[in-house]
Amino acid sequence: MRFHSPQKLKTIADLIGSKFVGPEDFEVLGSNEIHMVKPGEIVFVNHPKYYDKALNSAATIILIDKEVECPEGKALLVSDDPFRDFNKINTHFTRIYNFTEELHDVEIGEGTKIHSSAVIGNNVKIGKNTLIFPNVVIGDRTEIGDNVIIQSGTVLAGDAFYYRKLNGNFDRLISVGNVVIENNVEIGNNCTIDRGVTDSTIIGEGSVLDNQIQIGHDTVIGKKCLIASQVGIAGCCVIGDEVTLWGQVGIASGNKIESGSVLLGKTGVNRDLEKGTYIGMFAEDFKTYLKKEVKLRNLK
C-alpha cells in the first residue's frame, strides 16, 4: 500500500507511539507484507526467527519488536506489538468502510450492465462492456477492466484470511489492499477472491475461472489462465501465464507456478513448480508418475 503522499519517520512513530532509529525526516512511502514489500515501505516483524528476512528484505523501514542493529540506508520503528501497530498504520491511511456507508464513489464504463441485486462498495472502478450478474458483491477499491463477466454469487475483495493467536483468541490483520480484474476475464458462479492485505490480488487478462474457486490475498494470476471448479489458491502465490489448473487443485501460500504449466485434478502444491504437467498430492511430474504406475502394476 502506497500512502497518498510521502510521510516522515517521526510522523509514523508518533502515530503508533513507538521509538524510532533513523533520521526524523527519513521518507516513508507506504507499507506492505514481506512477500510484496518494495523500497520505501514498512514491513513488520515480531519474531526473532524472521528478523534477518525482514531486515534484508526490500523494505526500507522495519517495524520490529526489539531494537537491533539497523542496516545502512534503512530505519527502524521499535514497537511492543508490531502486528497491532501495522494495523494502526494501515487503517490510518486507508479507511475501512465494510459496506457500512454507501458513499459509492464508483466509476462505470460505457456499455457495462450491472444487475440491481449486485452490491458495490466504495472507490470501485468498472470498465466498458462488462457484465455483473445477480447477487455479486464487489468490495471497496476493486478495479475491474473491460469486457469482464462476473457471474452470480461471486464475492470480490473479501477480507484476507490472515490471523495471529492473541490471548487465546484470533486477531485479524486488517486488509487494506484490493482486487484487480484485468480485461476479458470471465469469473463463474460463487467464486471468492480476497483482497490483498496491503497490495493487490490480480486476475490477469483473458483468464477464465469456473465456479466455486477460492483465491487468497495478494495472489497474482497470469494472463489466459484456465482454472476449473473447486480450486483453492492460498495467499501470496504467483501463477504464470497460460497455466491450467483442473478441478480441486490446491496450492499452499507463497508458491510460484511457471507459465504454461498444467496441474491435473486434485494436485497439491507445496513448493515452486517449473513448467510441466503435474499430478498427485505433492505435485509429481506426470510422466514420472505414469512410469511409476507401470512398474508397480508389473510387480509380481
XYZ file of C-alpha atoms in Angstrom:
300
model
C 0.000 0.000 0.000
C 1.362 3.371 -1.007
C 0.382 6.397 1.048
C -1.319 9.271 -0.776
C 1.766 11.369 -0.048
C 5.216 10.592 1.430
C 5.429 10.606 5.227
C 8.314 11.162 7.642
C 9.663 8.525 10.013
C 8.883 10.636 13.082
C 5.291 11.164 11.892
C 4.746 7.392 11.724
C 6.495 6.849 15.064
C 4.265 9.468 16.717
C 1.174 7.837 15.163
C 1.882 4.492 16.838
C 3.765 5.818 19.877
C 6.977 3.942 19.091
C 10.690 4.615 19.331
C 12.469 5.040 16.007
C 16.017 4.527 14.750
C 16.996 6.772 11.857
C 16.672 10.416 10.811
C 13.413 12.137 11.786
C 12.769 13.124 8.187
C 13.508 9.658 6.760
C 10.957 9.208 3.954
C 8.204 6.575 4.292
C 6.190 5.831 1.150
C 3.858 3.057 2.320
C 3.566 -0.360 3.956
C 3.494 -3.916 2.698
C 3.787 -7.607 3.519
C 7.182 -9.281 3.434
C 6.249 -11.133 0.194
C 5.338 -7.919 -1.629
C 7.356 -5.158 0.053
C 9.164 -2.526 -2.022
C 11.795 0.128 -1.243
C 10.357 2.999 0.782
C 7.772 0.800 2.501
C 7.303 -0.520 6.038
C 7.331 -4.232 6.782
C 6.584 -5.657 10.239
C 8.302 -8.496 12.091
C 7.533 -9.775 15.581
C 9.612 -12.941 15.955
C 13.426 -13.344 16.079
C 13.140 -16.217 13.581
C 12.226 -13.693 10.877
C 14.392 -10.720 11.858
C 17.046 -11.343 9.199
C 14.476 -11.874 6.467
C 12.758 -8.577 7.286
C 15.968 -6.589 7.792
C 17.409 -7.843 4.494
C 14.196 -7.507 2.501
C 13.414 -4.708 0.036
C 11.712 -2.856 2.910
C 13.337 0.424 3.883
C 11.554 0.703 7.245
C 11.259 -2.265 9.599
C 8.568 -2.248 12.281
C 10.102 -4.578 14.861
C 9.565 -5.635 18.484
C 13.193 -5.258 19.579
C 15.890 -2.716 18.825
C 18.556 -4.383 16.700
C 21.411 -3.160 14.526
C 19.860 -1.236 11.665
C 21.156 -1.951 8.140
C 22.677 1.000 6.317
C 20.142 3.080 4.421
C 17.202 1.754 6.439
C 15.258 2.783 9.540
C 13.533 1.024 12.443
C 10.242 1.551 14.246
C 10.556 -0.234 17.591
C 7.161 -1.326 18.938
C 5.966 -3.598 21.736
C 3.388 -5.026 19.280
C 4.288 -4.654 15.573
C 1.184 -6.588 14.403
C -1.125 -4.177 16.219
C 0.778 -1.124 15.041
C 0.913 -2.339 11.432
C -2.896 -2.422 11.544
C -2.925 1.048 13.090
C -0.731 2.494 10.345
C -2.701 0.854 7.548
C -6.136 1.853 8.780
C -4.965 5.407 9.421
C -4.082 5.846 5.747
C -6.853 3.645 4.289
C -10.341 3.996 5.693
C -12.278 0.754 6.175
C -15.985 1.014 5.265
C -17.122 -2.652 5.110
C -20.391 -1.588 3.431
C -21.426 0.444 6.484
C -21.501 3.669 4.478
C -22.813 3.985 0.924
C -20.524 6.671 -0.449
C -20.454 4.943 -3.841
C -17.502 6.686 -5.416
C -17.852 4.317 -8.386
C -16.697 4.706 -11.986
C -18.631 2.612 -14.547
C -17.649 2.405 -18.212
C -19.905 2.691 -21.235
C -21.918 -0.413 -22.098
C -21.472 -2.081 -18.709
C -24.552 -3.785 -17.259
C -24.905 -4.422 -13.520
C -27.845 -6.347 -12.067
C -29.822 -4.406 -9.499
C -29.130 -7.031 -6.809
C -25.348 -6.627 -7.039
C -23.704 -4.839 -4.096
C -20.840 -2.472 -4.834
C -18.509 -0.878 -2.297
C -16.667 2.424 -2.416
C -13.881 3.622 -4.708
C -14.661 0.913 -7.274
C -13.748 1.186 -10.970
C -15.515 -0.914 -13.627
C -14.552 -0.733 -17.295
C -16.543 -0.885 -20.532
C -18.922 -3.631 -21.719
C -18.673 -5.616 -18.502
C -21.497 -7.825 -17.194
C -22.174 -8.165 -13.459
C -24.735 -10.896 -12.700
C -27.221 -11.077 -9.767
C -26.010 -11.172 -6.169
C -22.393 -10.333 -6.946
C -20.557 -8.464 -4.168
C -17.726 -6.120 -5.090
C -15.715 -4.762 -2.177
C -14.018 -1.404 -1.716
C -11.221 -0.280 -4.060
C -11.806 -3.098 -6.575
C -10.720 -2.419 -10.157
C -12.431 -4.304 -13.000
C -11.416 -3.969 -16.638
C -13.282 -4.046 -19.958
C -15.320 -6.972 -21.321
C -15.352 -8.813 -17.995
C -18.078 -11.305 -16.990
C -18.739 -11.932 -13.294
C -21.455 -14.498 -12.643
C -23.904 -14.831 -9.777
C -22.871 -15.106 -6.159
C -19.224 -14.229 -6.657
C -17.549 -12.084 -3.997
C -14.616 -9.870 -4.894
C -12.425 -8.234 -2.248
C -13.462 -10.002 0.912
C -11.059 -9.857 3.870
C -7.792 -11.773 3.740
C -7.526 -14.908 5.881
C -4.619 -13.636 7.996
C -4.682 -14.008 11.798
C -2.493 -14.398 14.832
C -3.311 -16.042 18.156
C -3.574 -13.419 20.933
C -4.697 -14.162 24.495
C -6.425 -17.335 23.360
C -8.325 -15.607 20.553
C -7.728 -14.899 16.871
C -6.664 -11.363 15.951
C -7.063 -10.252 12.311
C -4.515 -8.440 10.192
C -6.796 -5.872 8.572
C -6.898 -5.918 4.761
C -6.321 -2.548 3.092
C -5.365 -3.822 -0.369
C -7.683 -4.506 -3.287
C -8.607 -6.837 -6.142
C -7.726 -6.087 -9.766
C -9.572 -7.926 -12.535
C -7.941 -7.232 -15.899
C -9.660 -7.070 -19.318
C -11.539 -10.005 -20.861
C -11.664 -12.094 -17.684
C -14.601 -14.442 -17.016
C -15.416 -15.474 -13.440
C -18.021 -18.169 -12.716
C -20.631 -18.525 -10.002
C -19.857 -18.439 -6.281
C -16.164 -17.653 -6.535
C -14.383 -15.785 -3.746
C -11.334 -13.625 -4.397
C -9.822 -11.994 -1.305
C -8.330 -8.529 -1.482
C -4.676 -8.017 -0.728
C -3.624 -7.285 2.825
C -1.573 -4.316 1.654
C -1.271 -4.880 -2.097
C -3.402 -6.224 -4.974
C -4.827 -9.646 -5.706
C -4.701 -9.772 -9.515
C -6.514 -11.868 -12.123
C -4.655 -11.468 -15.414
C -6.108 -10.514 -18.768
C -8.084 -13.200 -20.592
C -8.162 -15.698 -17.711
C -11.256 -17.851 -17.202
C -12.423 -19.111 -13.797
C -15.041 -21.833 -13.324
C -17.480 -21.935 -10.385
C -16.615 -22.232 -6.681
C -12.987 -21.129 -6.742
C -11.139 -19.534 -3.807
C -8.183 -17.228 -4.399
C -6.294 -15.880 -1.398
C -4.895 -12.440 -0.655
C -2.118 -10.875 -2.750
C -2.062 -13.794 -5.185
C -1.292 -12.927 -8.816
C -2.880 -14.996 -11.581
C -1.269 -14.529 -15.011
C -2.831 -13.964 -18.411
C -5.056 -16.529 -20.163
C -5.102 -18.992 -17.283
C -7.848 -21.642 -17.142
C -8.999 -22.603 -13.636
C -11.579 -25.335 -13.076
C -14.106 -25.732 -10.277
C -13.186 -26.062 -6.593
C -9.578 -24.948 -6.980
C -8.152 -23.344 -3.854
C -5.179 -20.990 -4.070
C -3.758 -19.590 -0.837
C -2.325 -16.113 -0.347
C 0.791 -14.613 -1.954
C 1.043 -17.154 -4.787
C 2.232 -16.257 -8.288
C 0.654 -18.190 -11.151
C 2.278 -17.592 -14.541
C 0.596 -17.031 -17.899
C -1.456 -19.737 -19.643
C -1.459 -22.073 -16.655
C -4.248 -24.674 -16.447
C -5.496 -25.786 -13.014
C -8.020 -28.630 -13.147
C -10.642 -29.406 -10.523
C -9.792 -29.383 -6.819
C -6.169 -28.351 -7.248
C -4.832 -26.890 -4.003
C -1.871 -24.519 -3.789
C -0.256 -23.589 -0.470
C 0.713 -19.984 0.299
C 3.702 -18.278 -1.246
C 4.304 -20.716 -4.109
C 5.040 -19.959 -7.772
C 3.808 -21.872 -10.824
C 5.752 -21.281 -14.036
C 3.907 -20.184 -17.181
C 2.462 -22.928 -19.384
C 2.115 -25.493 -16.596
C -0.803 -27.909 -16.281
C -1.934 -29.229 -12.898
C -4.262 -32.196 -13.201
C -7.237 -32.739 -10.900
C -6.614 -32.839 -7.131
C -2.939 -31.952 -7.463
C -1.468 -30.465 -4.292
C 1.303 -27.859 -4.439
C 3.637 -27.110 -1.527
C 6.654 -25.818 -3.488
C 7.515 -23.750 -6.562
C 6.936 -25.585 -9.859
C 8.817 -25.271 -13.137
C 6.905 -25.568 -16.403
C 5.402 -29.038 -16.718
C 2.396 -31.272 -16.178
C 1.773 -32.440 -12.616
C -0.454 -34.803 -10.676
C -0.804 -36.069 -7.114
C -0.817 -34.873 -3.538
C 2.723 -33.495 -3.833
C 2.667 -32.324 -7.492
C 4.620 -35.153 -9.114
C 5.732 -34.878 -12.751
C 3.013 -36.634 -14.770
C 5.333 -38.749 -16.963
C 7.308 -39.882 -13.915
C 4.025 -40.777 -12.223
C 2.908 -42.899 -15.205
C 6.243 -44.755 -15.351
C 5.999 -45.488 -11.636
C 2.446 -46.788 -12.033
C 3.530 -49.153 -14.839
C 6.357 -50.539 -12.700
C 4.061 -51.032 -9.710
C 1.468 -52.881 -11.800
C 4.116 -55.149 -13.265
C 5.407 -56.235 -9.866
C 4.881 -59.940 -9.198
